[in-house]
Short mmCIF file of C-alpha atoms in Angstrom, two decimals:
data_model
loop_
_atom_site.label_atom_id
_atom_site.label_comp_id
_atom_site.label_asym_id
_atom_site.label_seq_id
_atom_site.Cartn_x
_atom_site.Cartn_y
_atom_site.Cartn_z
CA UNK A 1 109.93 110.23 106.38
CA UNK A 2 110.30 106.47 106.19
CA UNK A 3 113.91 105.48 105.59
CA UNK A 4 116.12 102.40 105.35
CA UNK A 5 119.92 102.57 105.47
CA UNK A 6 122.20 99.63 104.80
CA UNK A 7 125.87 99.21 105.54
CA UNK A 8 128.37 98.54 104.26
CA UNK A 9 127.52 99.42 100.66
CA UNK A 10 129.98 96.87 99.38
CA UNK A 11 132.04 94.06 100.77
CA UNK A 12 134.67 91.71 99.36
CA UNK A 13 135.47 88.51 101.24
CA UNK A 14 136.99 85.10 100.56
CA UNK A 15 135.17 81.82 100.56
CA UNK A 16 134.67 80.49 104.06
CA UNK A 17 134.51 83.92 105.69
CA UNK A 18 131.54 85.02 107.79
CA UNK A 19 129.87 88.32 106.92
CA UNK A 20 127.41 90.56 108.73
CA UNK A 21 125.23 92.98 106.81
CA UNK A 22 123.48 95.81 108.60
CA UNK A 23 120.13 97.50 108.11
CA UNK A 24 118.71 100.36 110.13
CA UNK A 25 115.26 101.77 109.58
CA UNK A 26 112.89 104.57 110.47
CA UNK A 27 109.22 104.01 109.80
CA UNK A 28 106.17 105.50 111.49
CA UNK A 29 104.17 102.29 111.67
CA UNK A 30 106.51 99.30 111.74
CA UNK A 31 104.98 96.06 110.59
CA UNK A 32 107.84 93.98 109.26
CA UNK A 33 111.34 94.02 107.81
CA UNK A 34 112.27 92.03 104.74
CA UNK A 35 115.57 90.80 103.35
CA UNK A 36 116.03 90.05 99.65
CA UNK A 37 118.88 88.67 97.56
CA UNK A 38 119.38 90.07 94.06
CA UNK A 39 121.63 88.35 91.52
CA UNK A 40 121.50 90.42 88.33
CA UNK A 41 117.75 89.87 88.10
CA UNK A 42 114.68 90.20 90.27
CA UNK A 43 115.04 90.32 94.04
CA UNK A 44 114.24 87.01 95.70
CA UNK A 45 112.77 86.85 99.18
CA UNK A 46 114.96 85.62 102.04
CA UNK A 47 113.38 86.52 105.39
CA UNK A 48 110.60 88.47 106.97
CA UNK A 49 111.09 89.65 110.56
CA UNK A 50 108.38 91.04 112.77
CA UNK A 51 109.49 90.38 116.34
CA UNK A 52 112.63 91.38 118.17
CA UNK A 53 115.08 88.72 119.22
CA UNK A 54 113.66 85.96 117.05
CA UNK A 55 116.38 84.71 114.77
CA UNK A 56 115.35 83.46 111.38
CA UNK A 57 117.59 80.82 109.80
CA UNK A 58 117.91 79.25 106.41
CA UNK A 59 121.00 77.14 105.99
CA UNK A 60 124.03 79.40 106.32
CA UNK A 61 121.94 82.57 106.39
CA UNK A 62 120.38 83.98 109.51
CA UNK A 63 118.81 87.27 110.49
CA UNK A 64 117.67 88.99 113.63
CA UNK A 65 115.69 92.11 114.39
CA UNK A 66 116.07 94.65 117.19
CA UNK A 67 112.89 96.75 117.31
CA UNK A 68 114.15 98.86 120.17
CA UNK A 69 117.29 99.97 118.36
CA UNK A 70 115.58 99.87 114.94
CA UNK A 71 117.98 97.63 113.09
CA UNK A 72 118.43 94.20 111.66
CA UNK A 73 121.46 92.14 110.70
CA UNK A 74 121.88 89.44 108.12
CA UNK A 75 124.64 86.92 108.77
CA UNK A 76 126.13 84.59 106.21
CA UNK A 77 128.51 81.95 107.52
CA UNK A 78 130.99 79.90 105.50
CA UNK A 79 130.43 82.10 102.46
CA UNK A 80 130.53 80.61 98.95
CA UNK A 81 130.99 82.26 95.57
CA UNK A 82 127.27 81.68 94.96
CA UNK A 83 126.52 84.10 97.79
CA UNK A 84 127.85 86.95 95.63
CA UNK A 85 124.88 89.25 95.11
CA UNK A 86 123.25 92.47 96.22
CA UNK A 87 121.41 92.08 99.51
CA UNK A 88 118.45 94.36 99.99
CA UNK A 89 116.65 95.31 103.16
CA UNK A 90 113.14 96.76 102.99
CA UNK A 91 110.24 97.80 105.19
CA UNK A 92 106.61 98.34 104.16
CA UNK A 93 105.81 102.03 104.17
CA UNK A 94 103.44 103.52 106.71
CA UNK A 95 100.68 104.33 104.25
CA UNK A 96 98.36 101.89 102.49
CA UNK A 97 100.34 101.96 99.28
CA UNK A 98 101.77 98.49 98.91
CA UNK A 99 105.15 100.20 98.85
CA UNK A 100 108.36 98.75 100.17
CA UNK A 101 111.02 101.24 101.25
CA UNK A 102 114.36 99.77 100.20
CA UNK A 103 117.85 100.46 101.42
CA UNK A 104 120.61 101.09 98.90
CA UNK A 105 121.69 97.47 99.12
CA UNK A 106 124.96 95.82 100.08
CA UNK A 107 126.97 94.36 97.22
CA UNK A 108 128.76 91.25 98.42
CA UNK A 109 131.55 89.69 96.38
CA UNK A 110 132.89 86.34 97.52
CA UNK A 111 136.24 85.42 95.99
CA UNK A 112 137.39 81.81 95.61
CA UNK B 1 103.60 78.47 88.35
CA UNK B 2 102.89 81.61 90.36
CA UNK B 3 104.72 84.49 88.74
CA UNK B 4 104.89 88.06 87.59
CA UNK B 5 105.68 88.34 83.88
CA UNK B 6 107.25 91.46 82.42
CA UNK B 7 107.97 92.20 78.79
CA UNK B 8 110.23 93.07 77.17
CA UNK B 9 113.34 92.11 79.16
CA UNK B 10 115.53 94.56 77.27
CA UNK B 11 114.60 97.65 75.30
CA UNK B 12 116.60 100.34 73.57
CA UNK B 13 114.59 103.26 72.27
CA UNK B 14 114.98 106.86 71.17
CA UNK B 15 113.93 109.98 73.01
CA UNK B 16 110.26 110.80 72.55
CA UNK B 17 109.09 107.47 71.15
CA UNK B 18 106.18 106.20 73.23
CA UNK B 19 106.61 102.76 74.75
CA UNK B 20 104.77 100.35 77.02
CA UNK B 21 106.22 97.77 79.37
CA UNK B 22 103.71 95.05 80.15
CA UNK B 23 103.24 93.32 83.50
CA UNK B 24 100.95 90.43 84.28
CA UNK B 25 100.48 88.34 87.44
CA UNK B 26 98.63 85.05 87.85
CA UNK B 27 98.25 85.04 91.64
CA UNK B 28 95.07 87.12 91.93
CA UNK B 29 97.02 89.71 93.93
CA UNK B 30 95.31 92.96 94.85
CA UNK B 31 98.42 95.15 94.98
CA UNK B 32 100.72 95.85 92.07
CA UNK B 33 103.61 98.29 91.84
CA UNK B 34 106.27 99.53 89.48
CA UNK B 35 109.78 100.25 90.72
CA UNK B 36 112.87 101.57 89.07
CA UNK B 37 116.34 100.64 90.26
CA UNK B 38 119.28 102.98 89.79
CA UNK B 39 122.86 102.68 91.08
CA UNK B 40 123.25 104.33 94.47
CA UNK B 41 119.52 105.05 94.75
CA UNK B 42 118.11 101.57 95.23
CA UNK B 43 114.57 100.63 94.28
CA UNK B 44 112.04 103.43 94.19
CA UNK B 45 108.31 103.09 93.66
CA UNK B 46 106.92 104.77 90.53
CA UNK B 47 103.21 103.94 90.73
CA UNK B 48 101.04 101.51 92.58
CA UNK B 49 97.57 100.04 92.35
CA UNK B 50 95.45 98.63 95.15
CA UNK B 51 92.84 97.15 92.87
CA UNK B 52 91.19 97.47 89.47
CA UNK B 53 90.81 101.11 88.45
CA UNK B 54 92.61 102.28 91.61
CA UNK B 55 96.08 103.67 90.96
CA UNK B 56 98.22 106.31 92.61
CA UNK B 57 101.63 107.92 92.41
CA UNK B 58 104.64 106.57 94.18
CA UNK B 59 107.86 108.43 94.86
CA UNK B 60 109.03 109.07 91.29
CA UNK B 61 105.95 109.22 88.99
CA UNK B 62 107.04 112.02 86.62
CA UNK B 63 107.10 110.89 83.01
CA UNK B 64 105.16 107.69 83.61
CA UNK B 65 101.55 106.53 83.34
CA UNK B 66 99.86 103.32 84.41
CA UNK B 67 96.48 101.69 84.12
CA UNK B 68 94.71 98.82 85.90
CA UNK B 69 91.76 97.76 83.80
CA UNK B 70 92.06 94.13 84.79
CA UNK B 71 93.30 92.67 88.05
CA UNK B 72 96.12 90.72 86.44
CA UNK B 73 97.63 93.45 84.23
CA UNK B 74 99.45 96.64 85.17
CA UNK B 75 101.26 98.18 82.18
CA UNK B 76 103.78 101.01 82.54
CA UNK B 77 103.58 103.66 79.83
CA UNK B 78 106.28 106.17 78.92
CA UNK B 79 104.56 108.70 76.68
CA UNK B 80 107.75 110.57 75.74
CA UNK B 81 110.80 108.76 77.11
CA UNK B 82 113.89 110.75 78.00
CA UNK B 83 117.46 109.60 78.74
CA UNK B 84 116.95 110.08 82.49
CA UNK B 85 114.43 107.24 82.33
CA UNK B 86 117.19 104.82 81.41
CA UNK B 87 116.95 102.34 84.26
CA UNK B 88 116.09 98.83 85.38
CA UNK B 89 112.35 98.48 85.96
CA UNK B 90 110.55 95.92 88.11
CA UNK B 91 106.90 95.13 88.38
CA UNK B 92 105.78 93.55 91.64
CA UNK B 93 102.58 92.22 93.13
CA UNK B 94 101.41 91.26 96.60
CA UNK B 95 98.17 90.04 98.18
CA UNK B 96 98.13 92.93 100.65
CA UNK B 97 100.15 96.03 101.44
CA UNK B 98 102.51 94.43 103.94
CA UNK B 99 102.64 90.76 103.09
CA UNK B 100 105.88 88.87 102.62
CA UNK B 101 104.45 87.39 99.44
CA UNK B 102 105.79 90.28 97.43
CA UNK B 103 106.71 88.83 94.03
CA UNK B 104 108.88 90.63 91.52
CA UNK B 105 108.96 90.28 87.78
CA UNK B 106 112.26 89.52 86.04
CA UNK B 107 112.91 93.15 85.21
CA UNK B 108 113.09 95.32 82.10
CA UNK B 109 116.35 97.05 81.28
CA UNK B 110 115.43 100.21 79.38
CA UNK B 111 117.91 102.43 77.58
CA UNK B 112 116.72 105.72 76.11
CA UNK B 113 119.17 107.34 73.66
#
């Protein structure tokens, strides 16, 4: 069964801290891994990863995939209060269903 | 603007009263899905559609119906809502089954009392 597990489930940090969010997955036919940010509304797309070792970067956010060990990490450096959100990791399911398998999400709270 | 539009954004209803949540996309996407999001359970797929008149069950289809008569619209129907269907619902569309261009609607917060 396809599965995505995220850790930690929640995290509280102070502005300026660096955080690392983890995502492990099991899927029969891996095609990609996606990271989303959700702030009390619809998830918004952050990164798509398909190849191991290629780091994706967008400002203070970066992500990397390890296809051998079946996990990905999302790093946020110099955190700001605006980074407070739920971060979701997802993989497309093996079947032709248009389904994304989501992890439970990591709730990040950044305190001033 | 490319988007997925859901209505209503908030809905409070009583047990057993039929309701429909509408979803429309303007990107000519083939795939559309409905998800529900519950604390501790994440987002789970309810139903999906690969094209007009092609729909199938996702992981949690009980108590829901969908239809895809036009490419742009994918309504979610609750024939007899129950309190366990209280949840946050998202419609999403994508051009294919694995593309990063997976766009979510703004969500519908449904409360069934």
